[in-house]
PDB file of C-alpha atoms and ligand atoms in Angstrom:
ATOM      1  CA  MET O  14      -0.017   0.029   0.006  1.00 82.00           C
ATOM      2  CA  ILE O  15       1.034   3.497  -0.749  1.00 90.00           C
ATOM      3  CA  ARG O  16       2.431   5.674   2.183  1.00 94.00           C
ATOM      4  CA  GLU O  17       0.055   8.287   3.677  1.00 96.00           C
ATOM      5  CA  ASN O  18       2.215  11.324   2.905  1.00 96.00           C
ATOM      6  CA  LEU O  19       2.693  10.290  -0.759  1.00 97.00           C
ATOM      7  CA  MET O  20      -1.021   9.511  -1.073  1.00 97.00           C
ATOM      8  CA  ALA O  21      -1.875  12.959   0.350  1.00 97.00           C
ATOM      9  CA  GLU O  22       0.358  14.626  -2.265  1.00 97.00           C
ATOM     10  CA  LEU O  23      -1.135  12.494  -5.043  1.00 98.00           C
ATOM     11  CA  ASN O  24      -4.644  13.540  -3.900  1.00 98.00           C
ATOM     12  CA  GLU O  25      -3.418  17.172  -3.928  1.00 97.00           C
ATOM     13  CA  GLN O  26      -2.265  16.647  -7.475  1.00 98.00           C
ATOM     14  CA  ILE O  27      -5.780  15.420  -8.471  1.00 98.00           C
ATOM     15  CA  LYS O  28      -6.988  18.814  -7.176  1.00 97.00           C
ATOM     16  CA  PHE O  29      -4.385  20.646  -9.322  1.00 97.00           C
ATOM     17  CA  GLU O  30      -5.359  18.728 -12.443  1.00 98.00           C
ATOM     18  CA  ILE O  31      -9.040  19.502 -11.932  1.00 98.00           C
ATOM     19  CA  PHE O  32      -8.136  23.144 -11.282  1.00 98.00           C
ATOM     20  CA  SER O  33      -6.157  23.001 -14.635  1.00 98.00           C
ATOM     21  CA  GLU O  34      -9.242  21.610 -16.366  1.00 98.00           C
ATOM     22  CA  ASN O  35     -11.374  24.475 -15.029  1.00 98.00           C
ATOM     23  CA  LEU O  36      -8.680  27.069 -15.922  1.00 98.00           C
ATOM     24  CA  TYR O  37      -8.598  25.843 -19.527  1.00 98.00           C
ATOM     25  CA  LEU O  38     -12.414  25.829 -19.759  1.00 98.00           C
ATOM     26  CA  ALA O  39     -12.321  29.454 -18.533  1.00 98.00           C
ATOM     27  CA  MET O  40      -9.778  30.213 -21.254  1.00 98.00           C
ATOM     28  CA  ALA O  41     -11.960  28.408 -23.825  1.00 98.00           C
ATOM     29  CA  ALA O  42     -14.917  30.601 -22.807  1.00 98.00           C
ATOM     30  CA  TYR O  43     -12.787  33.757 -23.081  1.00 98.00           C
ATOM     31  CA  CYS O  44     -11.633  32.721 -26.632  1.00 98.00           C
ATOM     32  CA  ALA O  45     -15.238  31.924 -27.685  1.00 98.00           C
ATOM     33  CA  ASP O  46     -16.233  35.377 -26.402  1.00 98.00           C
ATOM     34  CA  GLN O  47     -13.585  36.817 -28.743  1.00 97.00           C
ATOM     35  CA  ASP O  48     -15.168  34.919 -31.676  1.00 97.00           C
ATOM     36  CA  LEU O  49     -12.031  32.723 -31.933  1.00 98.00           C
ATOM     37  CA  ASP O  50     -13.682  29.301 -31.941  1.00 98.00           C
ATOM     38  CA  GLY O  51     -10.530  27.428 -32.981  1.00 98.00           C
ATOM     39  CA  PHE O  52      -8.651  28.770 -29.924  1.00 98.00           C
ATOM     40  CA  ALA O  53     -11.711  27.898 -27.834  1.00 98.00           C
ATOM     41  CA  ASN O  54     -11.563  24.332 -29.185  1.00 98.00           C
ATOM     42  CA  PHE O  55      -7.824  24.176 -28.367  1.00 98.00           C
ATOM     43  CA  PHE O  56      -8.512  25.010 -24.719  1.00 98.00           C
ATOM     44  CA  LYS O  57     -11.542  22.704 -24.496  1.00 98.00           C
ATOM     45  CA  ILE O  58      -9.326  19.813 -25.677  1.00 98.00           C
ATOM     46  CA  GLN O  59      -6.689  20.908 -23.173  1.00 98.00           C
ATOM     47  CA  ALA O  60      -9.320  20.801 -20.450  1.00 98.00           C
ATOM     48  CA  GLU O  61     -10.172  17.197 -21.483  1.00 98.00           C
ATOM     49  CA  GLU O  62      -6.489  16.290 -21.215  1.00 97.00           C
ATOM     50  CA  GLU O  63      -6.353  17.673 -17.677  1.00 98.00           C
ATOM     51  CA  LYS O  64      -9.465  15.651 -16.661  1.00 98.00           C
ATOM     52  CA  PHE O  65      -7.625  12.616 -18.132  1.00 98.00           C
ATOM     53  CA  HIS O  66      -4.589  13.431 -15.977  1.00 98.00           C
ATOM     54  CA  ALA O  67      -6.775  13.772 -12.835  1.00 98.00           C
ATOM     55  CA  MET O  68      -8.440  10.422 -13.512  1.00 98.00           C
ATOM     56  CA  LYS O  69      -5.090   8.756 -14.128  1.00 98.00           C
ATOM     57  CA  ILE O  70      -3.988   9.676 -10.607  1.00 98.00           C
ATOM     58  CA  PHE O  71      -7.439   8.887  -9.150  1.00 98.00           C
ATOM     59  CA  ASP O  72      -7.305   5.350 -10.692  1.00 98.00           C
ATOM     60  CA  TYR O  73      -3.701   4.808  -9.621  1.00 98.00           C
ATOM     61  CA  ILE O  74      -4.390   5.638  -5.950  1.00 98.00           C
ATOM     62  CA  ILE O  75      -7.273   3.155  -5.952  1.00 97.00           C
ATOM     63  CA  GLU O  76      -5.180   0.539  -7.755  1.00 97.00           C
ATOM     64  CA  ARG O  77      -2.604   0.831  -4.976  1.00 97.00           C
ATOM     65  CA  ASP O  78      -5.307   0.237  -2.383  1.00 96.00           C
ATOM     66  CA  GLY O  79      -5.232   3.890  -1.334  1.00 96.00           C
ATOM     67  CA  ARG O  80      -8.082   6.392  -0.767  1.00 97.00           C
ATOM     68  CA  ALA O  81      -8.726   8.937  -3.477  1.00 98.00           C
ATOM     69  CA  ARG O  82     -10.215  12.194  -2.260  1.00 97.00           C
ATOM     70  CA  ILE O  83     -11.748  15.192  -4.068  1.00 97.00           C
ATOM     71  CA  SER O  84     -11.350  18.565  -2.488  1.00 95.00           C
ATOM     72  CA  ALA O  85     -12.679  22.103  -3.112  1.00 97.00           C
ATOM     73  CA  ILE O  86     -11.301  23.728  -6.227  1.00 96.00           C
ATOM     74  CA  ASP O  87     -10.510  27.464  -6.363  1.00 96.00           C
ATOM     75  CA  GLU O  88     -12.145  29.604  -9.031  1.00 98.00           C
ATOM     76  CA  PRO O  89      -9.785  30.044 -12.006  1.00 98.00           C
ATOM     77  CA  GLN O  90      -9.039  33.381 -13.732  1.00 98.00           C
ATOM     78  CA  ASN O  91     -11.850  34.057 -16.210  1.00 98.00           C
ATOM     79  CA  ASP O  92     -10.749  37.352 -17.818  1.00 98.00           C
ATOM     80  CA  PHE O  93      -7.635  37.992 -19.837  1.00 98.00           C
ATOM     81  CA  ALA O  94      -6.072  41.032 -21.482  1.00 98.00           C
ATOM     82  CA  SER O  95      -5.674  39.267 -24.864  1.00 97.00           C
ATOM     83  CA  ILE O  96      -5.306  35.787 -26.377  1.00 97.00           C
ATOM     84  CA  LEU O  97      -1.569  36.107 -25.945  1.00 97.00           C
ATOM     85  CA  ASP O  98      -2.099  36.846 -22.250  1.00 98.00           C
ATOM     86  CA  ALA O  99      -4.249  33.733 -21.859  1.00 98.00           C
ATOM     87  CA  PHE O 100      -1.487  31.596 -23.414  1.00 98.00           C
ATOM     88  CA  GLN O 101       1.194  33.218 -21.212  1.00 98.00           C
ATOM     89  CA  LYS O 102      -0.903  32.469 -18.138  1.00 98.00           C
ATOM     90  CA  ALA O 103      -1.432  28.893 -19.349  1.00 98.00           C
ATOM     91  CA  TYR O 104       2.336  28.496 -19.816  1.00 98.00           C
ATOM     92  CA  GLU O 105       3.072  29.872 -16.334  1.00 98.00           C
ATOM     93  CA  HIS O 106       0.523  27.432 -14.953  1.00 98.00           C
ATOM     94  CA  GLU O 107       2.147  24.500 -16.734  1.00 98.00           C
ATOM     95  CA  GLN O 108       5.516  25.492 -15.313  1.00 98.00           C
ATOM     96  CA  PHE O 109       3.952  25.417 -11.875  1.00 97.00           C
ATOM     97  CA  VAL O 110       2.494  21.993 -12.524  1.00 97.00           C
ATOM     98  CA  THR O 111       5.881  20.714 -13.639  1.00 98.00           C
ATOM     99  CA  LYS O 112       7.407  21.858 -10.297  1.00 98.00           C
ATOM    100  CA  ARG O 113       4.608  19.960  -8.461  1.00 97.00           C
ATOM    101  CA  ILE O 114       5.317  16.774 -10.477  1.00 98.00           C
ATOM    102  CA  ASP O 115       9.013  17.148  -9.725  1.00 98.00           C
ATOM    103  CA  THR O 116       8.296  17.493  -5.988  1.00 97.00           C
ATOM    104  CA  LEU O 117       6.043  14.407  -6.150  1.00 98.00           C
ATOM    105  CA  MET O 118       8.764  12.478  -7.888  1.00 98.00           C
ATOM    106  CA  ASP O 119      11.322  13.546  -5.236  1.00 98.00           C
ATOM    107  CA  LEU O 120       8.994  12.267  -2.566  1.00 98.00           C
ATOM    108  CA  ALA O 121       8.387   8.929  -4.318  1.00 98.00           C
ATOM    109  CA  ILE O 122      12.176   8.437  -4.672  1.00 98.00           C
ATOM    110  CA  GLU O 123      12.678   9.386  -1.053  1.00 97.00           C
ATOM    111  CA  GLU O 124      10.049   6.869   0.021  1.00 97.00           C
ATOM    112  CA  ARG O 125      11.634   4.265  -2.291  1.00 97.00           C
ATOM    113  CA  ASP O 126       8.195   3.691  -3.791  1.00 98.00           C
ATOM    114  CA  HIS O 127       9.301   2.315  -7.210  1.00 97.00           C
ATOM    115  CA  ALA O 128       5.777   1.826  -8.528  1.00 98.00           C
ATOM    116  CA  THR O 129       4.975   5.496  -7.997  1.00 98.00           C
ATOM    117  CA  VAL O 130       8.295   6.565  -9.489  1.00 98.00           C
ATOM    118  CA  SER O 131       7.370   4.523 -12.611  1.00 98.00           C
ATOM    119  CA  PHE O 132       3.827   5.965 -12.614  1.00 98.00           C
ATOM    120  CA  LEU O 133       5.042   9.568 -12.356  1.00 98.00           C
ATOM    121  CA  LYS O 134       7.503   9.145 -15.236  1.00 98.00           C
ATOM    122  CA  TRP O 135       4.572   9.518 -17.653  1.00 97.00           C
ATOM    123  CA  PHE O 136       3.709  12.879 -16.069  1.00 98.00           C
ATOM    124  CA  VAL O 137       7.328  14.049 -16.243  1.00 98.00           C
ATOM    125  CA  ASP O 138       7.341  13.422 -20.034  1.00 97.00           C
ATOM    126  CA  GLU O 139       3.825  14.908 -20.427  1.00 96.00           C
ATOM    127  CA  GLN O 140       4.959  18.135 -18.782  1.00 97.00           C
ATOM    128  CA  VAL O 141       7.865  18.471 -21.248  1.00 97.00           C
ATOM    129  CA  GLU O 142       5.263  18.178 -24.070  1.00 95.00           C
ATOM    130  CA  GLU O 143       2.823  20.561 -22.463  1.00 96.00           C
ATOM    131  CA  GLU O 144       5.379  23.288 -21.821  1.00 97.00           C
ATOM    132  CA  SER O 145       6.693  22.939 -25.329  1.00 97.00           C
ATOM    133  CA  LEU O 146       3.194  23.173 -26.787  1.00 96.00           C
ATOM    134  CA  PHE O 147       2.404  26.422 -25.005  1.00 98.00           C
ATOM    135  CA  ARG O 148       5.837  27.938 -25.676  1.00 98.00           C
ATOM    136  CA  GLY O 149       5.384  27.162 -29.391  1.00 98.00           C
ATOM    137  CA  LEU O 150       1.969  28.810 -29.499  1.00 98.00           C
ATOM    138  CA  ILE O 151       3.175  31.887 -27.633  1.00 98.00           C
ATOM    139  CA  ALA O 152       6.001  32.312 -30.146  1.00 98.00           C
ATOM    140  CA  LYS O 153       3.478  32.043 -33.016  1.00 98.00           C
ATOM    141  CA  LEU O 154       1.162  34.587 -31.345  1.00 98.00           C
ATOM    142  CA  GLU O 155       4.031  37.001 -30.769  1.00 98.00           C
ATOM    143  CA  ARG O 156       4.982  36.768 -34.479  1.00 97.00           C
ATOM    144  CA  ILE O 157       1.361  37.296 -35.501  1.00 97.00           C
ATOM    145  CA  GLY O 158       1.070  40.462 -33.427  1.00 95.00           C
ATOM    146  CA  GLU O 159      -1.762  42.603 -34.823  1.00 92.00           C
ATOM    147  CA  ASN O 160      -2.053  40.660 -38.104  1.00 94.00           C
ATOM    148  CA  SER O 161      -5.706  39.504 -37.915  1.00 95.00           C
ATOM    149  CA  ALA O 162      -5.531  37.393 -41.100  1.00 97.00           C
ATOM    150  CA  ALA O 163      -2.668  35.359 -39.586  1.00 97.00           C
ATOM    151  CA  LEU O 164      -4.581  35.115 -36.300  1.00 97.00           C
ATOM    152  CA  HIS O 165      -7.604  33.644 -38.071  1.00 97.00           C
ATOM    153  CA  MET O 166      -5.369  31.203 -39.942  1.00 97.00           C
ATOM    154  CA  LEU O 167      -4.034  29.912 -36.602  1.00 98.00           C
ATOM    155  CA  ASP O 168      -7.575  29.860 -35.256  1.00 98.00           C
ATOM    156  CA  ALA O 169      -8.587  27.584 -38.215  1.00 98.00           C
ATOM    157  CA  GLU O 170      -5.584  25.324 -37.493  1.00 97.00           C
ATOM    158  CA  LEU O 171      -6.454  25.012 -33.786  1.00 97.00           C
ATOM    159  CA  ALA O 172     -10.087  24.136 -34.687  1.00 97.00           C
ATOM    160  CA  GLN O 173      -8.684  20.842 -35.933  1.00 96.00           C
ATOM    161  CA  ARG O 174      -7.331  19.724 -32.589  1.00 95.00           C
ATOM    162  CA  THR O 175      -8.947  16.585 -31.147  1.00 95.00           C
ATOM    163  CA  PHE O 176      -8.480  14.536 -27.986  1.00 93.00           C
ATOM    164  CA  THR O 177      -7.400  10.935 -28.346  1.00 84.00           C
ATOM    165  CA  PRO O 178      -6.626   9.498 -24.884  1.00 78.00           C
ATOM    166  CA  GLU O 179      -4.943   6.430 -26.352  1.00 60.00           C
ATOM    167  CA  ASP O 180      -2.321   8.723 -27.937  1.00 57.00           C
ATOM    168  CA  ASP O 181      -1.844  10.375 -24.606  1.00 52.00           C
ATOM    169  CA  ALA O 182      -1.675   7.240 -22.462  1.00 47.00           C
TER     170      ALA O 182
HETATM  171 FE1  FEO U   1      -1.935  18.061 -16.247  1.00 55.88          FE
HETATM  172 FE2  FEO U   1      -1.284  20.396 -18.203  1.00 55.88          FE
HETATM  173  O1  FEO U   1      -0.765  19.305 -16.782  1.00 55.88           O
END
């Protein structure tokens, strides 16, 4: 069975993943309000990914004969200065999540819980992908600047994003 302190931190991570889901839904709503439905789709898919992350930890705790717990989730930021601002906030948030995953990994190593170390490796790799995804889109948005034709081209591209959990597993 998984140690209490590690289980508490994993439960805390469920909370962060659900917070991330809500934050990205709030960003999707902001983008839709700006008539940028492709960007809204991008964030809706991102929210689905976060739910998937939360459930992955939820299922893992139960698989290890632990007790998964759901706690109160803070309200996410709903208003942004611009699309670029939303992406910058998302990137900052992902960097914060990466720090949390690293802290969880440190704890699992300290506890010599090899199963949890192995489980968390997926999240370590996932955070590299997520940070890179947001950094790339920020760079594109910075290049686009005030060019609304280019912004709508990127919007059309992001409208194609879909969520396929098996690719993500
Ligand atoms: Fe679940 Fe975007 O980290």
